[in-house]
Amino acid sequence: MVQIAVLGYGTVGSGVVEVLRTNRESISQRAGMPIEIKYVLDLREFPGDPVQEILVHDYETILQDPEVAIVVEVLGGIEPAHTFAKQALEAGKSVVTSNKALVAKYGVELTELAKEKGINFLFEASCGGGIPIIRPLLTSLTADVIDEITGILNGTTNYMLDKMSSEGADFDEVLKDAQAKGYAEADPTADIEGHDACRKIAILSSLAFGKFVDYEEIPTEGITKITAKDMLYAKKLGMAVKLLATSRKVGDAVYAAVAPYLVGPQNPLYSVNDVFNSIFVHGNMLGDAMFYGSGAGKLPTASAVVADVVDEAKHLHENLGVSLGMEKLELMENSQVTGRYFVRIRGDIQKDAGNIEKIFGEVTLVEADGLTDEFGFITTEMKQGEYQEKASGLSDVLGMIRIKD
Ligand code: HSE
């Protein structure tokens, strides 16, 4: 038997308890032994909930108990999650976490500590919730050189963009709806400003490229500037606006970014709607692969957490070699990355198109139904720096969205 402790009885923590109770038999079979939750740590009381019998409020109880072999950290946030995870590893207990903020910031330290101790620090649920993506990157795609990972890694913003597109609703309206449905938190900053997706792509890129990607160096733009008017243009173009988190090899360099992109129907991410997540991976031998599913939520996330627990139970005294890279990956300058750009501009298409063409050369002009005092255009492929320089010659830019072919 393996005994575990769960830190935090919130959404994911209670999901972990439920998954382990519901699938007790099949999980025991797969792990080769029963997995028992000895403690759940939470500051709160849960009267009437059977968890109350195993609830503790002091982390020392768990740390000092030699019977606890695995600690599941599902508190979220940096502290006390970081201290608790580190203390558990130092005490010889393997750790599982769903906490992307923790992994993006301290993942290198914690994976190396686990290696030193001959135990494990696993974090499948930190990216893409219930979608298996970390294990495939580490164990299935090892014959490939990965040259691109592009994902819809945030369910809340995907839901919001989908709703803005299908209902013509504005940003504030869909944010309220997402909050009412429990997708967006009371403080939605991490989702809508792209910080959540940024941490996830930093983790996936580190695993894919074998060098540590610092999330603080990834240019990140959220969806707060996207409006119902942008959606009218997207419709006209037969495209969808998606918040993409992407990293790809450009020659010997790697480019990473989080931003809203206009995506065409030929791109497999175009059809990923509602709260779903999806991760597109391109390998030099494999070609294209897509991973799709529930990127958040109590049970999908808990399912990935428990799968890591099973893996750790099967390898109690053997480090699985998970590494986020010892060396730091220097990311390519944003300004050097090439792409096409959709630009909205205030003005009259008849009068102003000539000036646009004088600055940008060949462009594709776009008019959206019902919008009379503005129009849009799509540039040819150019470096982002070149786009910015040219755009500074325009006085009435209303917005720009990158295009993902
Ligand atoms: N807020 C995140 C999302 C939760 O909406 O995808 C999962 O990390």
PDB file of C-alpha atoms in Angstrom, residues 26 93 101 107 130 145 183 187 211 235 304 313-314 333 339 344 379-380 382 388:
ATOM      1  CA  SER A  26      -8.825   0.057 -11.225  1.00  0.00           C
ATOM      2  CA  LYS A  93       8.399  12.245  -0.271  1.00  0.00           C
ATOM      3  CA  ALA A 101       2.612  28.942 -11.346  1.00  0.00           C
ATOM      4  CA  GLY A 107      10.065  23.635 -11.580  1.00  0.00           C
ATOM      5  CA  GLY A 130      -6.947  16.425 -18.016  1.00  0.00           C
ATOM      6  CA  VAL A 145      12.883  16.904 -32.702  1.00  0.00           C
ATOM      7  CA  TYR A 183     -15.044  29.519 -15.428  1.00  0.00           C
ATOM      8  CA  ASP A 187     -10.095  38.310 -10.250  1.00  0.00           C
ATOM      9  CA  LYS A 211      16.220  23.929 -22.087  1.00  0.00           C
ATOM     10  CA  LYS A 235     -16.441  36.401 -39.624  1.00  0.00           C
ATOM     11  CA  ALA A 304      -4.222  13.869 -14.414  1.00  0.00           C
ATOM     12  CA  ALA A 313       3.649   4.872  -6.582  1.00  0.00           C
ATOM     13  CA  LYS A 314       5.112   2.562  -9.229  1.00  0.00           C
ATOM     14  CA  GLU A 333      13.602  38.748 -30.221  1.00  0.00           C
ATOM     15  CA  GLY A 339       4.126  36.947 -39.739  1.00  0.00           C
ATOM     16  CA  ARG A 344      -8.108  47.799 -38.149  1.00  0.00           C
ATOM     17  CA  THR A 379      -0.319  42.734 -44.647  1.00  0.00           C
ATOM     18  CA  THR A 380       2.009  40.421 -46.486  1.00  0.00           C
ATOM     19  CA  MET A 382       7.033  40.721 -42.644  1.00  0.00           C
ATOM     20  CA  GLN A 388       5.693  48.167 -35.987  1.00  0.00           C
TER      21      GLN A 388
END
